[in-house]
Amino acid sequence: MNAHLSRRATLAGLAATATAATFATPVRAQQLTLRMSTPASPTDQRSLALEQVFAPAVRSFATYQPHYNASLFRQGTELEAIARGNLEMSITSPQELATLIPQWSIFTAGYLLRDADHQKKVFASPIMNDMKKGVEDRLGVKLLSVMYLGRRQLNLRTEREIRTPADLAGVKLRMPNTEAWLFLGQALGANPLPLAFTEIYTALQTGAIDGQDNPLPTNRDSRFYEVTKQIVLTSHLVDQNYIAFSKRVWDRLNADQQRTVQTAADAAAEQGRQAQLRLESELEAFFRERGLRVYAPDIAAFRTRVQQAYLSSKFAADWPRGMVEQINAIQ
Ligand code: KDO
């Protein structure tokens, strides 16, 4: 806990230095390389959208340089890298933000956001202004746009049917390595084990874990279907990522360039969102053809248990007052 606090304080200091050191001369193409680090694969729809839409839009003043499969920075260390001035962009998540700014854990709660449209409207709404400003001020990171990863589903190598959270007792469920992610695994009724995204396939293959949770497009892209037997359609989290951009770099851009970056990020996020939605609607059939069982459990039982777990958790104490109700009210 103390280590956490001092890490937060250090990052706030770094971000302040970053802002003070900015200069306003417009940036030229040869000066600016936008290194983007992500654990995602190059064929993930978010990666494709950034390459196909974002990169060409900013080409006159910036070179977009993606690094996939966590090859530049380890999963979960990217925000710190941006805060320190060692990285320009990442695809971050509320779970990563929550490790540094606890109020962000509100978006790690299962069964809160309803769907992709709700997610997009919530991110654009004024209730997010303070949250976004907090990330800029404390980490030196601008959250440009929200990217839809999809509805997370359980994907298991075991055959036992899962109808309710009780059926997950003892199931070793891989989760990303943050406190908020591990809590989600526990809230679902499983025994959560932390593991980096890039290690999932081998862990499923060897039986080090019984399963993992990710949206259907990710399960296909990373070929998890080759080493699992069933997908349980819990839809427990409408998962979101954010295009994270260094505020230090942003402040070096002129107003036109800033507008271009913002528009390009929104357009890339939209392309990615539509692609993920299309894939989600097609992929159940794909997995069934490959021999997996794909079925819906008792979703009400999962929803009730997960929502109760979050509302009575220590995380909820950090959520901005009234924000759950405000999120629910956005149509
Ligand atoms: C994962 O590690 O399961 C996860 O889906 C978590 C997301 O927040 C996101 O970081 C994603 O991995 C990576 O981008 C890899 O697709």
Coordinates of N, CA and C and ligand atoms in Angstrom, one line a residue, residues 38-41 44 46 75 91 93 95-96 149 152 174 176 181 197 200 212-215 218 239-241, ligand 1:
T38 N 2.1 -2.0 -26.9 CA 0.8 -2.7 -26.5 C 1.1 -4.2 -26.4
P39 N 0.4 -4.9 -25.6 CA 0.5 -6.4 -25.6 C -0.3 -7.0 -26.7
A40 N -1.1 -6.2 -27.4 CA -1.9 -6.7 -28.5 C -1.1 -7.2 -29.7
S41 N -1.7 -8.0 -30.5 CA -1.0 -8.5 -31.6 C -1.2 -7.5 -32.8
D44 N -4.8 -7.7 -34.2 CA -5.9 -7.3 -33.4 C -6.6 -6.1 -34.1
R46 N -7.8 -3.3 -33.0 CA -7.4 -2.0 -32.5 C -6.1 -1.7 -33.2
Q75 N 3.4 -5.6 -20.3 CA 2.0 -5.2 -20.1 C 1.8 -4.6 -18.7
I91 N -2.2 1.6 -25.6 CA -3.6 1.3 -25.5 C -3.8 0.9 -24.1
S93 N -6.0 0.8 -20.2 CA -7.2 0.3 -19.7 C -7.6 0.9 -18.3
Q95 N -8.3 -0.7 -15.8 CA -7.6 -1.5 -14.8 C -6.2 -1.0 -14.5
E96 N -5.5 -0.6 -15.6 CA -4.1 -0.1 -15.4 C -4.2 1.3 -14.8
L149 N -13.1 -3.2 -26.8 CA -12.4 -4.5 -26.9 C -13.4 -5.6 -27.1
R152 N -16.4 -9.5 -22.5 CA -15.5 -10.6 -22.1 C -16.3 -11.9 -21.7
R174 N -7.1 -17.5 -15.5 CA -6.1 -16.5 -15.7 C -6.7 -15.1 -15.8
P176 N -5.4 -10.7 -16.1 CA -4.3 -9.8 -16.2 C -3.8 -9.5 -14.7
W181 N -8.3 -6.6 -11.8 CA -8.6 -7.8 -12.7 C -8.8 -9.0 -11.8
F197 N -0.7 -11.3 -20.8 CA -1.5 -11.7 -22.0 C -0.7 -12.7 -22.9
I200 N -0.7 -16.5 -22.2 CA -2.0 -17.3 -22.0 C -1.9 -18.6 -22.8
Q212 N -9.3 -18.7 -19.3 CA -9.1 -17.3 -19.3 C -10.3 -16.6 -19.8
D213 N -10.4 -15.2 -19.6 CA -11.5 -14.5 -20.1 C -11.1 -13.4 -21.1
N214 N -11.7 -13.4 -22.2 CA -11.4 -12.3 -23.2 C -12.6 -12.3 -24.2
P215 N -12.8 -11.2 -24.9 CA -13.8 -11.1 -25.9 C -13.6 -12.1 -27.1
T218 N -10.7 -11.5 -29.6 CA -9.4 -11.8 -29.1 C -9.1 -13.3 -29.1
D239 N -15.7 -4.5 -22.2 CA -14.3 -4.1 -21.9 C -13.9 -2.9 -22.8
Q240 N -13.2 -2.0 -22.1 CA -12.8 -0.8 -22.9 C -11.3 -0.5 -22.7
N241 N -10.7 0.0 -23.7 CA -9.4 0.5 -23.7 C -9.4 2.0 -24.1
Ligands
KDO1 C1 -5.9 -9.2 -21.3 O1 -4.7 -9.2 -20.8 O2 -6.6 -10.2 -21.1 C2 -6.3 -8.0 -22.1 O3 -7.5 -8.4 -22.8 C3 -6.6 -6.9 -21.1 C4 -7.0 -5.6 -21.9 O4 -7.1 -4.5 -21.1 C5 -5.9 -5.3 -23.0 O5 -4.8 -4.8 -22.4 C6 -5.6 -6.6 -23.8 O6 -5.3 -7.7 -23.0 C7 -4.3 -6.4 -24.6 O7 -4.4 -5.3 -25.5 C8 -4.1 -7.6 -25.5 O8 -5.2 -7.8 -26.4

